[in-house]
CSV table of C-alpha atoms in Angstrom, one decimal:
chain,number,residue,atom,x,y,z
A,801,MET,CA,-0.1,0.1,0.0
A,802,ALA,CA,1.0,3.7,-0.6
A,803,ASP,CA,2.5,5.4,2.4
A,804,ILE,CA,1.5,9.1,1.5
A,805,VAL,CA,-1.6,10.4,-0.6
A,806,ILE,CA,-1.2,13.6,-2.8
A,807,LEU,CA,-4.5,14.8,-4.0
A,808,ALA,CA,-4.6,17.7,-6.6
A,809,ALA,CA,-7.7,20.2,-7.4
A,810,PRO,CA,-7.9,22.0,-10.6
A,811,GLY,CA,-8.8,25.8,-11.0
A,812,MET,CA,-11.2,27.7,-13.1
A,813,GLY,CA,-11.7,26.7,-17.0
A,814,ALA,CA,-12.4,23.5,-18.5
A,815,VAL,CA,-10.5,20.7,-17.0
A,816,ASP,CA,-7.9,18.5,-18.6
A,817,GLU,CA,-7.5,15.5,-16.4
A,818,ARG,CA,-3.6,16.0,-16.9
A,819,PHE,CA,-3.6,19.6,-15.5
A,820,ALA,CA,-1.3,18.4,-12.6
A,821,GLU,CA,1.0,16.4,-14.8
A,822,PRO,CA,3.8,19.0,-14.9
A,823,LEU,CA,4.2,18.8,-11.1
A,824,PHE,CA,3.6,15.2,-11.0
A,825,ALA,CA,6.2,14.4,-13.7
A,826,ALA,CA,8.9,16.8,-11.8
A,827,LEU,CA,8.4,14.7,-8.6
A,828,ARG,CA,8.6,11.3,-10.3
A,829,GLU,CA,12.0,12.4,-11.6
A,830,LYS,CA,13.2,13.9,-8.3
A,831,LEU,CA,12.1,11.1,-6.0
A,832,GLY,CA,13.1,8.1,-8.0
A,833,GLY,CA,12.2,4.8,-6.5
A,834,ASP,CA,10.1,6.6,-3.6
A,835,TRP,CA,7.5,7.7,-6.1
A,836,ALA,CA,6.1,4.2,-5.9
A,837,ARG,CA,5.3,5.1,-2.1
A,838,ILE,CA,2.9,7.8,-3.1
A,839,HIS,CA,-0.8,7.5,-4.3
A,840,CYS,CA,-1.6,10.4,-6.6
A,841,ASP,CA,-5.1,11.4,-7.8
A,842,THR,CA,-7.0,14.3,-9.0
A,843,ILE,CA,-10.1,15.8,-7.8
A,844,LEU,CA,-12.3,16.7,-10.6
A,845,CYS,CA,-15.1,18.5,-8.6
A,846,GLN,CA,-16.4,20.7,-11.2
A,847,GLY,CA,-17.1,18.4,-14.1
A,848,HIS,CA,-20.8,18.4,-13.8
A,849,LEU,CA,-20.9,22.1,-14.4
A,850,GLN,CA,-18.8,22.2,-17.6
A,851,GLY,CA,-21.6,21.1,-20.2
A,852,ASN,CA,-23.7,24.2,-18.9
A,853,ILE,CA,-21.0,26.7,-19.1
A,854,ASP,CA,-19.8,25.7,-22.6
A,855,ARG,CA,-23.4,26.0,-23.7
A,856,VAL,CA,-23.8,29.5,-22.3
A,857,PHE,CA,-20.5,30.5,-23.8
A,858,GLU,CA,-21.3,29.1,-27.2
A,859,THR,CA,-24.8,30.9,-27.1
A,860,MET,CA,-23.1,34.2,-26.4
A,861,GLN,CA,-20.7,33.9,-29.3
A,862,LYS,CA,-23.6,34.8,-31.6
A,863,ARG,CA,-23.0,38.3,-30.7
A,864,ASP,CA,-19.9,40.4,-31.6
A,865,MET,CA,-17.6,40.3,-28.5
A,866,ASP,CA,-13.9,41.0,-28.1
A,867,PHE,CA,-11.4,39.1,-26.0
A,868,LEU,CA,-13.2,35.7,-26.1
A,869,ARG,CA,-10.3,33.8,-24.3
A,870,ALA,CA,-10.3,36.3,-21.4
A,871,ARG,CA,-14.3,36.2,-21.4
A,872,LYS,CA,-14.4,32.4,-21.2
A,873,PHE,CA,-11.9,32.3,-18.6
A,874,MET,CA,-13.8,34.7,-16.4
A,875,LEU,CA,-17.0,32.9,-17.3
A,876,TYR,CA,-15.7,29.6,-15.9
A,877,GLY,CA,-14.3,30.9,-12.8
A,878,LEU,CA,-17.3,33.2,-11.8
A,879,ALA,CA,-20.1,30.6,-12.8
A,880,GLU,CA,-18.5,27.7,-11.1
A,881,SER,CA,-18.3,29.6,-7.9
A,882,ALA,CA,-21.8,31.0,-8.1
A,883,ALA,CA,-23.1,27.4,-9.0
A,884,GLN,CA,-21.5,26.2,-5.7
A,885,LEU,CA,-23.4,28.5,-3.6
A,886,GLY,CA,-26.6,29.0,-5.5
A,887,ASP,CA,-28.0,25.9,-4.1
A,888,ILE,CA,-26.2,25.1,-0.9
A,889,GLN,CA,-29.1,24.1,1.0
A,890,GLN,CA,-30.6,21.6,-1.7
A,891,ARG,CA,-29.9,17.9,-1.4
A,892,GLY,CA,-28.3,16.6,-4.6
A,893,GLY,CA,-27.5,20.1,-5.7
A,894,ASN,CA,-24.3,21.4,-7.3
A,895,TYR,CA,-22.7,22.1,-3.7
A,896,ASP,CA,-23.4,18.4,-2.6
A,897,LYS,CA,-22.2,17.0,-6.0
A,898,THR,CA,-18.8,19.0,-5.7
A,899,GLN,CA,-18.3,17.7,-2.4
A,900,GLN,CA,-19.2,14.1,-3.2
A,901,ALA,CA,-16.3,14.4,-5.8
A,902,VAL,CA,-13.9,15.3,-2.9
A,903,TYR,CA,-15.4,12.5,-0.9
A,904,GLY,CA,-15.0,9.9,-3.6
A,905,THR,CA,-11.5,10.9,-4.2
A,906,LEU,CA,-10.8,10.4,-0.6
A,907,GLU,CA,-12.3,7.0,-0.5
A,908,ARG,CA,-10.2,5.8,-3.4
A,909,ALA,CA,-7.1,7.3,-1.7
A,910,ALA,CA,-8.1,5.4,1.5
A,911,ALA,CA,-8.4,2.1,-0.5
A,912,ALA,CA,-5.0,2.5,-2.1
A,913,ALA,CA,-3.0,3.7,1.1
A,914,SER,CA,-4.6,3.3,4.9
A,915,ASP,CA,-7.0,5.4,7.0
A,916,ASN,CA,-3.7,6.8,8.9
A,917,ALA,CA,-1.8,7.8,5.7
A,918,PRO,CA,-0.7,11.5,5.7
A,919,VAL,CA,-2.6,13.6,2.9
A,920,VAL,CA,-1.0,16.5,1.0
A,921,LEU,CA,-3.7,18.6,-0.8
A,922,LEU,CA,-2.7,20.7,-4.0
A,923,SER,CA,-5.5,23.2,-5.0
A,924,HIS,CA,-5.6,25.8,-7.8
A,925,SER,CA,-7.8,28.9,-8.0
A,926,VAL,CA,-11.4,27.9,-7.5
A,927,GLY,CA,-10.2,24.5,-6.3
A,928,CYS,CA,-9.0,26.4,-3.1
A,929,THR,CA,-12.3,27.7,-2.1
A,930,ILE,CA,-14.0,24.4,-3.0
A,931,LEU,CA,-11.6,22.6,-0.6
A,932,SER,CA,-11.9,25.2,1.9
A,933,ASN,CA,-15.8,24.7,2.0
A,934,TYR,CA,-15.2,21.1,2.3
A,935,LEU,CA,-12.7,21.4,5.1
A,936,TRP,CA,-14.8,24.1,7.1
A,937,ASP,CA,-17.9,21.7,7.0
A,938,ALA,CA,-15.9,18.5,8.0
A,939,GLN,CA,-14.4,20.7,11.0
A,940,ARG,CA,-17.9,21.6,12.2
A,941,PRO,CA,-19.7,19.6,14.8
A,942,SER,CA,-22.9,19.8,12.8
A,943,VAL,CA,-23.8,21.5,9.6
A,944,SER,CA,-27.2,21.7,7.7
A,945,TYR,CA,-25.8,21.6,4.4
A,946,GLY,CA,-23.5,19.6,2.1
A,947,ILE,CA,-22.5,16.0,2.5
A,948,TRP,CA,-21.7,16.4,6.2
A,949,ARG,CA,-25.3,17.2,7.2
A,950,ASP,CA,-26.7,14.6,9.5
A,951,GLY,CA,-23.3,13.5,10.6
A,952,GLY,CA,-21.9,12.8,7.3
A,953,PRO,CA,-22.5,10.0,4.6
A,954,ARG,CA,-24.0,6.7,5.8
A,955,GLY,CA,-22.0,3.6,6.1
A,956,VAL,CA,-19.0,5.2,7.8
A,957,HIS,CA,-19.0,5.3,11.7
A,958,LYS,CA,-18.5,8.5,13.2
A,959,GLY,CA,-15.2,8.9,15.0
A,960,SER,CA,-13.7,5.8,13.3
A,961,ALA,CA,-10.3,6.1,11.4
A,962,ARG,CA,-12.1,6.1,8.1
A,963,ASP,CA,-14.3,9.0,9.0
A,964,LEU,CA,-11.2,10.9,10.5
A,965,PHE,CA,-9.5,10.3,7.2
A,966,LEU,CA,-12.4,11.4,4.9
A,967,ARG,CA,-12.8,14.4,7.2
A,968,LEU,CA,-9.0,15.3,6.2
A,969,LYS,CA,-7.7,14.8,9.9
A,970,THR,CA,-4.6,13.1,8.5
A,971,LEU,CA,-3.8,16.2,6.2
A,972,SER,CA,-0.3,17.0,6.6
A,973,HIS,CA,0.3,19.9,4.1
A,974,TRP,CA,-2.0,22.1,2.0
A,975,TYR,CA,-0.9,24.0,-0.9
A,976,THR,CA,-3.0,26.9,-2.2
A,977,LEU,CA,-1.9,28.0,-5.6
A,978,GLY,CA,-3.5,31.3,-6.9
A,979,ALA,CA,-6.1,31.4,-4.3
A,980,PRO,CA,-9.0,33.7,-4.9
A,981,ASN,CA,-10.2,33.7,-1.5
A,982,PRO,CA,-10.4,37.4,-0.8
A,983,LEU,CA,-12.6,38.0,-3.9
A,984,TRP,CA,-15.5,36.1,-2.1
A,985,CYS,CA,-15.1,37.6,1.5
A,986,ALA,CA,-13.7,41.1,1.2
A,987,GLY,CA,-17.1,42.4,1.9
A,988,MET,CA,-17.4,41.0,5.1
A,989,GLY,CA,-16.2,42.6,8.4
A,990,ARG,CA,-12.7,41.4,9.5
A,991,ASP,CA,-13.8,39.6,12.3
A,992,GLN,CA,-16.2,37.6,9.9
A,993,ILE,CA,-13.5,36.6,7.8
A,994,GLN,CA,-12.7,33.1,9.1
A,995,ALA,CA,-10.3,30.4,8.0
A,996,VAL,CA,-10.4,26.8,8.4
A,997,THR,CA,-8.3,25.6,11.3
A,998,ALA,CA,-4.8,24.1,10.9
A,999,GLY,CA,-4.0,23.5,14.3
A,1000,THR,CA,-7.0,22.7,16.5
A,1001,ARG,CA,-10.1,20.2,16.5
A,1002,GLY,CA,-7.9,17.3,15.7
A,1003,TYR,CA,-6.1,19.0,12.6
A,1004,ASN,CA,-2.4,19.5,12.4
A,1005,PHE,CA,-1.3,20.5,8.9
A,1006,ARG,CA,0.9,23.2,7.3
A,1007,TRP,CA,-0.7,25.5,4.8
A,1008,LYS,CA,1.5,27.2,2.2
A,1009,ASN,CA,-0.1,29.5,0.1
A,1010,PHE,CA,1.5,30.5,-3.4
A,1011,TYR,CA,0.6,33.4,-5.6
A,1012,HIS,CA,2.1,35.4,-8.7
A,1013,PRO,CA,2.4,39.2,-7.8
A,1014,ASP,CA,0.7,39.9,-11.4
A,1015,ASP,CA,-2.0,37.2,-11.1
A,1016,LEU,CA,-5.3,39.0,-10.8
A,1017,PHE,CA,-7.0,35.9,-9.2
A,1018,GLY,CA,-4.1,34.9,-6.9
A,1019,TRP,CA,-3.8,36.7,-3.6
A,1020,PRO,CA,-1.8,36.3,-0.4
A,1021,LEU,CA,-4.0,35.1,2.4
A,1022,LYS,CA,-2.3,35.8,5.8
A,1023,PRO,CA,-3.1,39.6,5.6
A,1024,LEU,CA,-6.7,38.8,5.0
A,1025,SER,CA,-7.6,38.5,8.8
A,1026,PRO,CA,-6.2,37.5,12.2
A,1027,SER,CA,-8.0,34.0,11.6
A,1028,TYR,CA,-6.1,33.4,8.2
A,1029,ASN,CA,-2.9,34.9,9.5
A,1030,GLN,CA,-2.9,32.3,12.2
A,1031,ALA,CA,-3.9,29.2,9.9
A,1032,VAL,CA,-1.5,30.1,7.0
A,1033,TYR,CA,2.0,29.1,7.6
A,1034,ARG,CA,3.5,31.4,4.8
A,1035,ASP,CA,2.6,33.4,1.7
A,1036,TYR,CA,5.2,32.8,-1.1
A,1037,GLU,CA,5.6,34.7,-4.1
A,1038,THR,CA,6.1,32.7,-7.1
A,1039,ARG,CA,8.1,35.4,-9.0
A,1040,PRO,CA,9.4,38.7,-7.2
A,1041,LEU,CA,7.5,41.7,-8.5
A,1042,ALA,CA,11.0,43.5,-9.0
A,1043,ASP,CA,11.6,40.7,-11.7
A,1044,TRP,CA,11.2,42.7,-15.0
A,1045,SER,CA,10.7,39.7,-17.3
A,1046,ALA,CA,7.4,39.2,-15.2
A,1047,ALA,CA,6.5,42.6,-14.0
A,1048,HIS,CA,6.7,44.4,-17.5
A,1049,TRP,CA,3.5,42.7,-18.5
A,1050,GLY,CA,1.4,44.1,-15.6
A,1051,PRO,CA,-1.8,42.7,-14.3
A,1052,GLN,CA,-2.6,39.6,-16.1
A,1053,LEU,CA,-4.4,36.4,-16.7
A,1054,VAL,CA,-1.8,34.3,-18.0
A,1055,ALA,CA,0.0,34.2,-14.7
A,1056,HIS,CA,-2.8,32.4,-13.2
A,1057,ASP,CA,-2.0,29.0,-15.1
A,1058,GLY,CA,1.5,28.6,-14.4
A,1059,TYR,CA,1.7,27.2,-10.8
A,1060,TRP,CA,1.7,23.8,-11.7
A,1061,SER,CA,5.2,24.1,-13.2
A,1062,SER,CA,6.4,26.7,-10.9
A,1063,GLU,CA,10.0,26.0,-9.6
A,1064,LEU,CA,9.2,27.2,-6.1
A,1065,VAL,CA,6.1,25.1,-5.7
A,1066,GLN,CA,8.2,21.9,-6.9
A,1067,GLN,CA,11.0,22.9,-4.6
A,1068,GLN,CA,8.8,23.4,-1.5
A,1069,LEU,CA,7.1,20.1,-2.3
A,1070,LEU,CA,9.8,18.0,-2.8
A,1071,GLU,CA,11.2,19.2,0.6
A,1072,ASP,CA,8.0,18.5,2.3
A,1073,LEU,CA,7.4,15.1,0.5
A,1074,ARG,CA,10.9,14.0,1.5
A,1075,GLU,CA,10.5,14.7,5.2
A,1076,LEU,CA,7.2,12.7,5.2
A,1077,LEU,CA,8.8,9.8,3.4
A,1078,GLN,CA,11.6,9.6,6.1
A,1079,LYS,CA,9.1,9.9,8.8
A,1080,THR,CA,6.7,7.1,7.4
A,1081,ARG,CA,9.8,4.8,6.8
A,1082,ALA,CA,11.0,5.4,10.4
A,1083,ARG,CA,7.4,4.8,11.6
A,1084,ARG,CA,6.9,1.4,9.5
A,1085,GLY,CA,10.5,0.4,10.8
A,1086,ALA,CA,9.4,0.8,14.4
A,1087,VAL,CA,6.2,-1.2,14.0
A,1088,GLY,CA,8.0,-4.0,12.3
A,1089,ARG,CA,10.9,-4.1,15.0
A,1090,PRO,CA,10.4,-6.8,17.7
A,1091,PRO,CA,10.6,-5.7,21.3
A,1092,ARG,CA,14.1,-5.3,22.5
A,1093,SER,CA,13.7,-8.3,24.9
A,1094,ALA,CA,12.5,-10.6,22.1
A,1095,ALA,CA,15.7,-9.7,20.1
A,1096,VAL,CA,18.0,-11.1,22.7
A,1097,VAL,CA,18.9,-14.8,22.1
């Protein structure tokens, strides 16, 4: 079985299932044989929305419009976010379907690894808010919406190792890439802007946030509120604003798609994975080692 689980959630736009391949390919090359100890999967949590968004875009093209690629990019991002929250109370609605996609991916991961395997989450763009919603609901003792209403899906005993895994209590690291969180909560009072907890309620993970300074959708998160400042370990600029080769373009949408191939993201992830692999190797050796008295003959 795998020792570590890595799950990647895509951002806005039509999703190619290989969206995270640049990052996964770099990890395969750098980790060598240790790559076999990792279970990787993608969380395709917006697939049920894409048909409707494509239909709207095709209909709109019957009128004259400029900047079609930018318009489509914006349409996907905002429509996906609006659809999630538009029917949050409805059973079987878009919010439920999105969370079920996350839950189903975690079920596959538990089968491939174990209920105690550390999880590393990688989320991009809208995927950051989707996983934030999932974590927020899973961390509450009770909610009246989403898949965690009524104590969670049937068939899993509350408080069991499987329940804790599906609630992401074995989460070790969360990488948010181009997180748009401020766009959805900036109108709230500072004390109302609350982050998921990274260090209480049975959770203990390191939250690293990456943003490009020219990415209109990617933001630093620690300054957002005291809650975010406490939960987020660090905000990383993937490219210095003083870097002329990036800064001379000014605000842009192109920068929003570069995180999966970012050298900084790859470097940080490799360091964290190597540390996790070492810990799981040591833990596995300790479990398999006979007691000291039994080793004496």
